[in-house]
Amino acid sequence: MARIGQPLARIDGPAKVTGAALFPADEPVARPAYAFLATSPIAKGRVARVDAAAVRALPGVLDVLTHANVGGEVKPPGGPGGQGGTTTTLESDRVWHDGQIVAVVVAETYEIARDAARRLKIDYAPEPPAVGFGSPGATSEPAQGLEGDKPPSAGDAQSAFANAPVKVDARYSTPTQHHNAMELFSTTCVWRGDQLTVYEPSQFVGGVQHGLAAQLGLPPEKVRCVSRFVGGGFGGKGGLTARTAWIAIAARRLGRPVKLVATRDQGFTIATYRAETRHRLRLAAGRDGRLQALIHEADSVTSRPSRYNANGLSTTARLYACPNVTTEGRITHADRNTPGFMRAPPETPFMFPLECAMDELAAELGMDPVELRRINDTDKDPTGPRRFTSRSLMRCFDEAARAFGWSRRDPKPGAMRDGEWLIGWGCASAAYSANIGAGACRLRLTPDGKARIQMAAHELGTGSYTILALTAADRLGLRVEDIAVEIGDSALPPAGLSAGSTHASTICNVLAKACEEVRARLAEAAAAANSGPLAGQDPARLALAEGALRAPDGRSEPVADAIRRIGGMVEVYTENLPVGAPPDGLQTLHNGGIAMSRGSSREDGLAFAFGAQFVEVRVHERTREIRTPRAVGAFAAGRIVNPTTARSQYMGGMIWGLASALHEATEIDKRLGRYYNKDFAEYLIPVNADVDQVEVIFVPEEDRQVNPLGMKGIGEIGIVGMNAAVANAVWHATGRRVRDLPIRVEQLL
Ligand code: MOS
């Protein structure tokens, strides 16, 4: 019998490793035609002329879509993450960014479509683009929070900073980065009459369904999105992008299914990415180390039409006790594609300056960086009256420090070495808002003792199938192998989006609620029966365990018998509106919107997961080559449903954090506004040789307030502190503060 909290291997593992798992582009469709995108080589201007005649005449070419022949058929995409209203459409001749879709070629084969798209003759009227910060023509405005909230503040930070005895005042930057999930962006559209089915890897099938229906002017029930497995999402597959509607139109024009699998390099410009950011961070403290002022000013790049910003200030303002806090966010509009969510979208770029500045402050004070965090630990929001629902930051530090061997650190930079290698040890805090969404599910039990779960949840490699089966097994007293899990289809009860570290809490909490309804129904029938082993018992005290309905006195009845008593089957449909979600959240959920309770903004308390991360770097004294032989992360995120998949989540986040610190940057040509490392040869990601030991420590934490199962979410926190921990370790090894990511050899020469 599986229990919540016990390790369980992925139940979908065999399907994945044998190839039986159907990723959206693998779904069999009859006689598909193939689409290939033609994308803009200019970042700003107009499409002057498309000459499609020669391409249309090529054998096997079926259609060419451009703004001229289909531009009026689609409304711009809406959808979550500020990805709406933007930039990669055929709606007009306007070019907003490099790599924008300007035409879709459809042909009998992929190869013909690709060849034709490359032969398509398109003339442009280019204009000089503004590529980012400081470019002539870029414009800047104040940023709005995710929910339009005001930047958090307290006291008078400017004068507190001016008068404090110990200060840090530094500027930091983080680069453009792209998700680069292993699975490419794909869309396959099939019409049956006026009914459209879209096979597309998605973190939010309900968002695709409703968003696409709105774009095409269809009732939502005419659109279905199927996404049974996703080969990595990381935020990049959370929103509806322009390609989907064009493939739907192409399939309708042709009267035949159309399949698109975009190339790796197209993925850099037809979807979202992590925005480039710049920060000025000021910290001031007394000689005792207590913070007196925190001023965090941040700017991030976005596209011309989008006001997307990551809003990390709502976390950095609240992490430490500090009486005087000022935050200010700005966005800079440039001729770029619209950025969006990428693993811990706010915290990865925004905690970097804070956690580096804390390390710099510790050095100024001559204090251990862990002790500086301890002195400034708090159980209360420094910018408001709320308390944390639970906070285990220092327990994480203590456990990770012990495992890492931190007490053996010589605090002097450059003091530790091994032959020609300078050794640096650094640490940082991690924090992530504990969020949960509204959700619905259908649960059925049959007399053979089997259960079936249905909900429009998502499996991104995160382990959703497994934690659903595990939760149901725990609550229903069934074996995992007797539970069937159906997810990844917008025709199933809506379960919101898989993002913001919400999904496990969302889907497990609504499922647990459904299980309780099933238990109550069986128990009430068994207790009310005239005969039978449980007749006359208190139904509230009958529990489902090990295949039976059981009373405290030891009497029991097999589940199968209990099910037969109420007609041979029990099925419940359950909805859950979490504490802190908007009152109309269930309606929003059914309309394909985002209905979420955010740990940073719910009224009854601040809910955050915490972690502490320690990294050892080795920098070669002459070549300045940087290695990271080991990293330790300790995390407290409430209840862990499945330690096996949770460990992978944390570890994946930590490895990605190493990448964010040392490898990843999307390089942009400053004259042309064009990304020039759009492939795995030149967009650097860590390989096995870059990652030696990654140790994950689970810090047990019980939080009864955050949600009924006490889950805080773990999808993102693993990445959060890593870039600062690495930068701090590099300083410890070399005495050099590198405040601009990624840290590469040339910055240490
Ligand atoms: Mo995640 S960046 O919230 O999909």
Tab-separated table of C-alpha atoms and ligand atoms in Angstrom, residues 203 234-235 341-343 345 498-500 716, ligand 1:
chain	number	residue	atom	x	y	z
A	203	GLN	CA	1.162	23.510	-19.392
A	234	PHE	CA	9.553	25.349	-17.642
A	235	GLY	CA	7.056	28.138	-18.401
A	341	PHE	CA	7.636	32.814	-17.468
A	342	MET	CA	10.773	30.708	-17.104
A	343	ARG	CA	11.398	28.569	-14.028
A	345	PRO	CA	10.433	33.782	-13.295
A	498	SER	CA	0.945	23.675	-14.369
A	499	ALA	CA	3.109	26.654	-13.442
A	500	GLY	CA	4.040	28.815	-10.500
A	716	GLU	CA	10.862	26.178	-8.965
B	1	MOS	MO1	6.711	27.871	-14.456
B	1	MOS	S1	8.026	29.295	-15.116
B	1	MOS	O1	5.786	28.779	-13.424
B	1	MOS	O2	5.986	27.167	-15.751
